[in-house]
Amino acid sequence: GAVVSQHPSRVICKSGTSVKIECRSLDFQATTMFWYRQFPKKSLMLMATSNEGSKATYEQGVEKDKFLINHASLTLSTLTVTSAHPEDSSFYICSASVYDTYEQYFGPGTRLTVT
Amino acid sequence: AQSVTQPDIHITVSEGASLELRCNYSYGATPYLFWYVQSPGQGLQLLLKYFSGDTLVQGIKGFEAEFKRSQSSFNLRKPSVHWSDAAEYFCAVGLTGGGNKLTFGTGTQLKVEL
């Protein structure tokens, strides 16, 4: 149980275009989803927290207009990287959680490359 | 400021040898503590967690961790490492009332020599 999927696993896009990444909890309802960014050989950096039906809460330094997060249902959250640039190339990971349990279940990640 | 420290960036052990990965945290109160493992191409998998109670916690894949309040530590151990344990290991902490948010350490890359 507690499986989280991400789609796509890899994406290459051209500079200036937008990319959407989906995160789904397959066998449970996630009240909270988290989006992380992971640089090579680095830890996970929390970008934002999204609760179903409400606006995402972004961490300091994360541009909310560039990284649009939608959490429309208890099983789906999306991250849209708008007007992507090469510096946005990274590994993006989502996780899903049930409120107040503190356990997060992680998706396999999405490798974004902006050319 | 809250922080999680994993002092060892890389560790190499021989297969069959014992393993200890260090994790220290800096928080005002006792946090919730986790160890995750990340294998290439796979998502983070929870190895074990500590919320309260017995300070020695058993996890999956033969791992255990011990919470030591006096040392603000939550070190991960395994008595006999297998080659398949080679991966990146992350310690993470969460705080009561923190809205399920976790703060991760910088990770320890484990290499297993055959």
PDB file of C-alpha atoms in Angstrom:
ATOM      1  CA  GLY A   1       0.000   0.000   0.000  1.00  0.00           C
ATOM      2  CA  ALA A   2       0.865   3.729   0.047  1.00  0.00           C
ATOM      3  CA  VAL A   3       2.049   3.987  -3.528  1.00  0.00           C
ATOM      4  CA  VAL A   4       2.741   7.329  -5.134  1.00  0.00           C
ATOM      5  CA  SER A   5       3.310   7.707  -8.839  1.00  0.00           C
ATOM      6  CA  GLN A   6       4.792  10.538 -10.830  1.00  0.00           C
ATOM      7  CA  HIS A   7       4.442  11.257 -14.483  1.00  0.00           C
ATOM      8  CA  PRO A   8       6.461  11.723 -16.545  1.00  0.00           C
ATOM      9  CA  SER A   9       9.608  10.113 -15.215  1.00  0.00           C
ATOM     10  CA  ARG A  10      11.735  12.120 -17.608  1.00  0.00           C
ATOM     11  CA  VAL A  11      10.992  15.177 -19.692  1.00  0.00           C
ATOM     12  CA  ILE A  12      13.047  17.365 -21.962  1.00  0.00           C
ATOM     13  CA  CYS A  13      11.680  20.729 -22.948  1.00  0.00           C
ATOM     14  CA  LYS A  14      12.893  23.826 -24.674  1.00  0.00           C
ATOM     15  CA  SER A  15      13.661  27.013 -22.840  1.00  0.00           C
ATOM     16  CA  GLY A  16      10.594  29.200 -22.489  1.00  0.00           C
ATOM     17  CA  THR A  17       8.049  26.416 -22.560  1.00  0.00           C
ATOM     18  CA  SER A  18       6.022  25.050 -19.646  1.00  0.00           C
ATOM     19  CA  VAL A  19       6.052  21.559 -18.251  1.00  0.00           C
ATOM     20  CA  LYS A  20       3.499  19.841 -16.048  1.00  0.00           C
ATOM     21  CA  ILE A  21       4.384  17.044 -13.653  1.00  0.00           C
ATOM     22  CA  GLU A  22       1.687  14.897 -12.076  1.00  0.00           C
ATOM     23  CA  CYS A  23       1.798  13.254  -8.685  1.00  0.00           C
ATOM     24  CA  ARG A  24      -0.811  10.678  -7.766  1.00  0.00           C
ATOM     25  CA  SER A  25      -1.482   8.699  -4.621  1.00  0.00           C
ATOM     26  CA  LEU A  26      -2.709   5.404  -6.009  1.00  0.00           C
ATOM     27  CA  ASP A  27      -4.178   3.608  -3.029  1.00  0.00           C
ATOM     28  CA  PHE A  28      -4.858   6.237  -0.411  1.00  0.00           C
ATOM     29  CA  GLN A  29      -6.232   9.723  -0.097  1.00  0.00           C
ATOM     30  CA  ALA A  30      -3.553  12.292   0.553  1.00  0.00           C
ATOM     31  CA  THR A  31      -4.617  15.370   2.430  1.00  0.00           C
ATOM     32  CA  THR A  32      -1.195  16.873   1.937  1.00  0.00           C
ATOM     33  CA  MET A  33       1.284  16.652  -0.893  1.00  0.00           C
ATOM     34  CA  PHE A  34       4.798  18.005  -0.943  1.00  0.00           C
ATOM     35  CA  TRP A  35       7.031  18.988  -3.808  1.00  0.00           C
ATOM     36  CA  TYR A  36      10.791  18.751  -3.518  1.00  0.00           C
ATOM     37  CA  ARG A  37      13.701  19.575  -5.719  1.00  0.00           C
ATOM     38  CA  GLN A  38      16.869  17.544  -5.555  1.00  0.00           C
ATOM     39  CA  PHE A  39      20.149  18.714  -7.023  1.00  0.00           C
ATOM     40  CA  PRO A  40      22.912  16.215  -7.844  1.00  0.00           C
ATOM     41  CA  LYS A  41      24.589  14.911  -4.694  1.00  0.00           C
ATOM     42  CA  LYS A  42      22.346  17.133  -2.625  1.00  0.00           C
ATOM     43  CA  SER A  43      19.544  16.738  -0.195  1.00  0.00           C
ATOM     44  CA  LEU A  44      15.878  17.255  -0.906  1.00  0.00           C
ATOM     45  CA  MET A  45      14.826  20.873  -0.851  1.00  0.00           C
ATOM     46  CA  LEU A  46      11.186  21.398   0.007  1.00  0.00           C
ATOM     47  CA  MET A  47       9.581  23.700  -2.519  1.00  0.00           C
ATOM     48  CA  ALA A  48       5.978  23.784  -1.387  1.00  0.00           C
ATOM     49  CA  THR A  49       3.261  22.096   0.585  1.00  0.00           C
ATOM     50  CA  SER A  50      -0.173  21.669  -0.881  1.00  0.00           C
ATOM     51  CA  ASN A  51      -3.339  20.721   0.908  1.00  0.00           C
ATOM     52  CA  GLU A  52      -6.286  19.480  -1.070  1.00  0.00           C
ATOM     53  CA  GLY A  53      -8.592  22.274  -2.083  1.00  0.00           C
ATOM     54  CA  SER A  54      -6.425  25.131  -0.885  1.00  0.00           C
ATOM     55  CA  LYS A  55      -3.539  27.177  -2.187  1.00  0.00           C
ATOM     56  CA  ALA A  56      -0.065  25.800  -1.876  1.00  0.00           C
ATOM     57  CA  THR A  57       2.320  27.152   0.706  1.00  0.00           C
ATOM     58  CA  TYR A  58       5.688  27.914  -0.797  1.00  0.00           C
ATOM     59  CA  GLU A  59       9.012  27.838   0.972  1.00  0.00           C
ATOM     60  CA  GLN A  60      11.061  30.968   1.152  1.00  0.00           C
ATOM     61  CA  GLY A  61      12.904  31.669  -2.071  1.00  0.00           C
ATOM     62  CA  VAL A  62      10.632  29.549  -4.269  1.00  0.00           C
ATOM     63  CA  GLU A  63       8.913  31.541  -6.988  1.00  0.00           C
ATOM     64  CA  LYS A  64       5.226  30.749  -6.813  1.00  0.00           C
ATOM     65  CA  ASP A  65       4.581  32.207 -10.247  1.00  0.00           C
ATOM     66  CA  LYS A  66       7.190  29.954 -11.811  1.00  0.00           C
ATOM     67  CA  PHE A  67       6.270  26.775  -9.979  1.00  0.00           C
ATOM     68  CA  LEU A  68       2.501  26.475 -10.083  1.00  0.00           C
ATOM     69  CA  ILE A  69       1.051  23.831  -7.823  1.00  0.00           C
ATOM     70  CA  ASN A  70      -2.473  22.525  -7.972  1.00  0.00           C
ATOM     71  CA  HIS A  71      -3.962  19.993  -5.579  1.00  0.00           C
ATOM     72  CA  ALA A  72      -7.448  19.579  -6.952  1.00  0.00           C
ATOM     73  CA  SER A  73      -8.248  16.205  -5.442  1.00  0.00           C
ATOM     74  CA  LEU A  74      -7.143  13.919  -2.649  1.00  0.00           C
ATOM     75  CA  THR A  75      -5.193  11.796  -5.101  1.00  0.00           C
ATOM     76  CA  LEU A  76      -3.687  14.257  -7.534  1.00  0.00           C
ATOM     77  CA  SER A  77      -1.326  17.189  -7.345  1.00  0.00           C
ATOM     78  CA  THR A  78       0.418  18.855 -10.251  1.00  0.00           C
ATOM     79  CA  LEU A  79       3.521  20.984 -10.512  1.00  0.00           C
ATOM     80  CA  THR A  80       3.817  23.205 -13.559  1.00  0.00           C
ATOM     81  CA  VAL A  81       7.166  24.759 -14.303  1.00  0.00           C
ATOM     82  CA  THR A  82       6.319  27.835 -16.320  1.00  0.00           C
ATOM     83  CA  SER A  83       8.651  29.461 -18.818  1.00  0.00           C
ATOM     84  CA  ALA A  84      11.301  26.936 -17.998  1.00  0.00           C
ATOM     85  CA  HIS A  85      14.967  27.822 -18.239  1.00  0.00           C
ATOM     86  CA  PRO A  86      18.075  25.635 -18.118  1.00  0.00           C
ATOM     87  CA  GLU A  87      18.592  26.482 -14.448  1.00  0.00           C
ATOM     88  CA  ASP A  88      15.253  24.809 -13.722  1.00  0.00           C
ATOM     89  CA  SER A  89      16.739  21.498 -14.833  1.00  0.00           C
ATOM     90  CA  SER A  90      16.600  19.235 -11.836  1.00  0.00           C
ATOM     91  CA  PHE A  91      15.077  16.181 -10.244  1.00  0.00           C
ATOM     92  CA  TYR A  92      11.613  16.924  -8.892  1.00  0.00           C
ATOM     93  CA  ILE A  93      10.091  14.628  -6.304  1.00  0.00           C
ATOM     94  CA  CYS A  94       6.627  14.625  -4.831  1.00  0.00           C
ATOM     95  CA  SER A  95       5.383  12.991  -1.691  1.00  0.00           C
ATOM     96  CA  ALA A  96       1.962  12.393  -0.258  1.00  0.00           C
ATOM     97  CA  SER A  97       0.847  12.314   3.317  1.00  0.00           C
ATOM     98  CA  VAL A  98      -2.213  11.993   5.466  1.00  0.00           C
ATOM     99  CA  TYR A  99      -2.618  14.951   7.761  1.00  0.00           C
ATOM    100  CA  ASP A 100      -0.903  14.680  11.116  1.00  0.00           C
ATOM    101  CA  THR A 101       0.672  11.285  10.486  1.00  0.00           C
ATOM    102  CA  TYR A 102       4.058  12.719   9.512  1.00  0.00           C
ATOM    103  CA  GLU A 103       4.697   9.798   7.214  1.00  0.00           C
ATOM    104  CA  GLN A 104       5.394  10.830   3.664  1.00  0.00           C
ATOM    105  CA  TYR A 105       5.240   8.443   0.734  1.00  0.00           C
ATOM    106  CA  PHE A 106       7.447   9.432  -2.117  1.00  0.00           C
ATOM    107  CA  GLY A 107       7.042   9.255  -5.833  1.00  0.00           C
ATOM    108  CA  PRO A 108       9.928   8.023  -7.996  1.00  0.00           C
ATOM    109  CA  GLY A 109      10.772  11.513  -9.182  1.00  0.00           C
ATOM    110  CA  THR A 110      10.810  13.366 -12.503  1.00  0.00           C
ATOM    111  CA  ARG A 111      14.012  14.328 -14.259  1.00  0.00           C
ATOM    112  CA  LEU A 112      13.483  17.666 -16.004  1.00  0.00           C
ATOM    113  CA  THR A 113      15.993  18.850 -18.563  1.00  0.00           C
ATOM    114  CA  VAL A 114      15.540  22.267 -20.125  1.00  0.00           C
ATOM    115  CA  THR A 115      17.516  22.848 -23.297  1.00  0.00           C
TER     116      THR A 115
ATOM    117  CA  ALA B   1      17.682  27.397  13.502  1.00  0.00           C
ATOM    118  CA  GLN B   2      16.433  23.899  12.999  1.00  0.00           C
ATOM    119  CA  SER B   3      18.872  21.596  11.283  1.00  0.00           C
ATOM    120  CA  VAL B   4      19.641  17.988  10.518  1.00  0.00           C
ATOM    121  CA  THR B   5      23.232  16.915  10.092  1.00  0.00           C
ATOM    122  CA  GLN B   6      24.591  13.802   8.495  1.00  0.00           C
ATOM    123  CA  PRO B   7      28.324  14.218   8.974  1.00  0.00           C
ATOM    124  CA  ASP B   8      29.372  11.459   6.592  1.00  0.00           C
ATOM    125  CA  ILE B   9      28.900  12.251   2.921  1.00  0.00           C
ATOM    126  CA  HIS B  10      30.292   8.916   1.751  1.00  0.00           C
ATOM    127  CA  ILE B  11      30.796   5.638   3.556  1.00  0.00           C
ATOM    128  CA  THR B  12      32.296   2.468   2.136  1.00  0.00           C
ATOM    129  CA  VAL B  13      31.928  -0.870   3.890  1.00  0.00           C
ATOM    130  CA  SER B  14      32.645  -4.434   2.935  1.00  0.00           C
ATOM    131  CA  GLU B  15      29.755  -6.785   2.430  1.00  0.00           C
ATOM    132  CA  GLY B  16      29.008  -8.561   5.676  1.00  0.00           C
ATOM    133  CA  ALA B  17      30.467  -5.796   7.797  1.00  0.00           C
ATOM    134  CA  SER B  18      28.436  -3.753  10.227  1.00  0.00           C
ATOM    135  CA  LEU B  19      27.199  -0.283   9.397  1.00  0.00           C
ATOM    136  CA  GLU B  20      26.400   2.842  11.327  1.00  0.00           C
ATOM    137  CA  LEU B  21      25.187   6.039   9.685  1.00  0.00           C
ATOM    138  CA  ARG B  22      25.118   9.123  11.843  1.00  0.00           C
ATOM    139  CA  CYS B  23      22.363  11.684  12.177  1.00  0.00           C
ATOM    140  CA  ASN B  24      22.214  14.634  14.538  1.00  0.00           C
ATOM    141  CA  TYR B  25      19.471  17.198  14.823  1.00  0.00           C
ATOM    142  CA  SER B  26      19.132  20.595  16.344  1.00  0.00           C
ATOM    143  CA  TYR B  27      15.649  21.330  17.597  1.00  0.00           C
ATOM    144  CA  GLY B  28      14.153  22.677  20.763  1.00  0.00           C
ATOM    145  CA  ALA B  29      11.879  19.732  21.363  1.00  0.00           C
ATOM    146  CA  THR B  30      12.075  16.068  20.528  1.00  0.00           C
ATOM    147  CA  PRO B  31      11.153  15.760  16.895  1.00  0.00           C
ATOM    148  CA  TYR B  32       9.735  12.890  14.956  1.00  0.00           C
ATOM    149  CA  LEU B  33      12.644  11.065  13.344  1.00  0.00           C
ATOM    150  CA  PHE B  34      12.908   9.116  10.124  1.00  0.00           C
ATOM    151  CA  TRP B  35      15.402   7.307   7.969  1.00  0.00           C
ATOM    152  CA  TYR B  36      14.780   6.997   4.240  1.00  0.00           C
ATOM    153  CA  VAL B  37      16.752   5.190   1.548  1.00  0.00           C
ATOM    154  CA  GLN B  38      16.967   6.294  -2.066  1.00  0.00           C
ATOM    155  CA  SER B  39      18.144   3.876  -4.722  1.00  0.00           C
ATOM    156  CA  PRO B  40      18.922   5.054  -8.252  1.00  0.00           C
ATOM    157  CA  GLY B  41      15.765   5.513 -10.254  1.00  0.00           C
ATOM    158  CA  GLN B  42      13.542   4.860  -7.280  1.00  0.00           C
ATOM    159  CA  GLY B  43      11.677   7.017  -4.844  1.00  0.00           C
ATOM    160  CA  LEU B  44      12.604   7.400  -1.239  1.00  0.00           C
ATOM    161  CA  GLN B  45      11.592   4.450   0.852  1.00  0.00           C
ATOM    162  CA  LEU B  46      10.944   4.682   4.566  1.00  0.00           C
ATOM    163  CA  LEU B  47      13.264   2.425   6.556  1.00  0.00           C
ATOM    164  CA  LEU B  48      12.051   3.278  10.028  1.00  0.00           C
ATOM    165  CA  LYS B  49      10.650   6.022  12.206  1.00  0.00           C
ATOM    166  CA  TYR B  50      10.632   7.155  15.793  1.00  0.00           C
ATOM    167  CA  PHE B  51       7.758   9.031  17.352  1.00  0.00           C
ATOM    168  CA  SER B  52       7.936   8.061  21.008  1.00  0.00           C
ATOM    169  CA  GLY B  53       8.435   5.097  23.316  1.00  0.00           C
ATOM    170  CA  ASP B  54      11.233   2.574  22.967  1.00  0.00           C
ATOM    171  CA  THR B  55      14.298   4.419  21.767  1.00  0.00           C
ATOM    172  CA  LEU B  56      15.568   1.450  19.756  1.00  0.00           C
ATOM    173  CA  VAL B  57      13.521   1.187  16.611  1.00  0.00           C
ATOM    174  CA  GLN B  58      13.454  -1.726  14.214  1.00  0.00           C
ATOM    175  CA  GLY B  59      12.873  -1.133  10.549  1.00  0.00           C
ATOM    176  CA  ILE B  60      12.747  -2.938   7.273  1.00  0.00           C
ATOM    177  CA  LYS B  61      15.631  -4.720   5.564  1.00  0.00           C
ATOM    178  CA  GLY B  62      17.323  -5.479   8.876  1.00  0.00           C
ATOM    179  CA  PHE B  63      17.952  -1.858   9.824  1.00  0.00           C
ATOM    180  CA  GLU B  64      17.571  -0.376  13.275  1.00  0.00           C
ATOM    181  CA  ALA B  65      18.106   3.065  14.771  1.00  0.00           C
ATOM    182  CA  GLU B  66      18.553   4.358  18.258  1.00  0.00           C
ATOM    183  CA  PHE B  67      17.284   7.682  19.510  1.00  0.00           C
ATOM    184  CA  LYS B  68      19.577   9.284  22.061  1.00  0.00           C
ATOM    185  CA  ARG B  69      18.053  12.421  23.474  1.00  0.00           C
ATOM    186  CA  SER B  70      21.208  13.450  25.329  1.00  0.00           C
ATOM    187  CA  GLN B  71      23.177  13.412  22.096  1.00  0.00           C
ATOM    188  CA  SER B  72      20.376  14.658  19.822  1.00  0.00           C
ATOM    189  CA  SER B  73      21.167  11.724  17.606  1.00  0.00           C
ATOM    190  CA  PHE B  74      19.301   9.064  15.670  1.00  0.00           C
ATOM    191  CA  ASN B  75      21.936   6.802  14.163  1.00  0.00           C
ATOM    192  CA  LEU B  76      21.066   4.055  11.733  1.00  0.00           C
ATOM    193  CA  ARG B  77      22.666   0.641  12.096  1.00  0.00           C
ATOM    194  CA  LYS B  78      22.787  -2.695  10.390  1.00  0.00           C
ATOM    195  CA  PRO B  79      24.788  -5.640  11.711  1.00  0.00           C
ATOM    196  CA  SER B  80      25.657  -7.133   8.335  1.00  0.00           C
ATOM    197  CA  VAL B  81      25.511  -5.138   5.133  1.00  0.00           C
ATOM    198  CA  HIS B  82      24.456  -6.666   1.826  1.00  0.00           C
ATOM    199  CA  TRP B  83      25.601  -5.428  -1.574  1.00  0.00           C
ATOM    200  CA  SER B  84      22.025  -4.393  -2.316  1.00  0.00           C
ATOM    201  CA  ASP B  85      22.174  -1.882   0.536  1.00  0.00           C
ATOM    202  CA  ALA B  86      24.308   0.427  -1.584  1.00  0.00           C
ATOM    203  CA  ALA B  87      22.219   3.583  -1.896  1.00  0.00           C
ATOM    204  CA  GLU B  88      21.752   7.106  -0.559  1.00  0.00           C
ATOM    205  CA  TYR B  89      20.436   7.341   2.982  1.00  0.00           C
ATOM    206  CA  PHE B  90      18.606  10.337   4.351  1.00  0.00           C
ATOM    207  CA  CYS B  91      17.761  11.226   7.905  1.00  0.00           C
ATOM    208  CA  ALA B  92      14.706  13.441   8.329  1.00  0.00           C
ATOM    209  CA  VAL B  93      12.912  15.155  11.175  1.00  0.00           C
ATOM    210  CA  GLY B  94       9.467  16.598  11.653  1.00  0.00           C
ATOM    211  CA  LEU B  95       8.063  18.750  14.382  1.00  0.00           C
ATOM    212  CA  THR B  96       4.779  18.560  16.216  1.00  0.00           C
ATOM    213  CA  GLY B  97       2.471  21.107  14.666  1.00  0.00           C
ATOM    214  CA  GLY B  98       4.749  21.338  11.657  1.00  0.00           C
ATOM    215  CA  GLY B  99       2.017  20.275   9.280  1.00  0.00           C
ATOM    216  CA  ASN B 100       3.717  17.021   8.339  1.00  0.00           C
ATOM    217  CA  LYS B 101       6.722  18.897   6.964  1.00  0.00           C
ATOM    218  CA  LEU B 102      10.044  17.118   7.084  1.00  0.00           C
ATOM    219  CA  THR B 103      13.535  18.537   7.077  1.00  0.00           C
ATOM    220  CA  PHE B 104      16.110  16.289   5.462  1.00  0.00           C
ATOM    221  CA  GLY B 105      19.771  15.864   6.129  1.00  0.00           C
ATOM    222  CA  THR B 106      22.229  16.089   3.268  1.00  0.00           C
ATOM    223  CA  GLY B 107      22.399  12.354   2.859  1.00  0.00           C
ATOM    224  CA  THR B 108      25.063   9.671   3.136  1.00  0.00           C
ATOM    225  CA  GLN B 109      26.103   7.706   0.073  1.00  0.00           C
ATOM    226  CA  LEU B 110      26.780   4.098   1.014  1.00  0.00           C
ATOM    227  CA  LYS B 111      29.066   2.005  -1.135  1.00  0.00           C
ATOM    228  CA  VAL B 112      29.399  -1.703  -0.483  1.00  0.00           C
ATOM    229  CA  GLU B 113      32.529  -3.518  -1.520  1.00  0.00           C
ATOM    230  CA  LEU B 114      32.218  -7.164  -2.420  1.00  0.00           C
TER     231      LEU B 114
END
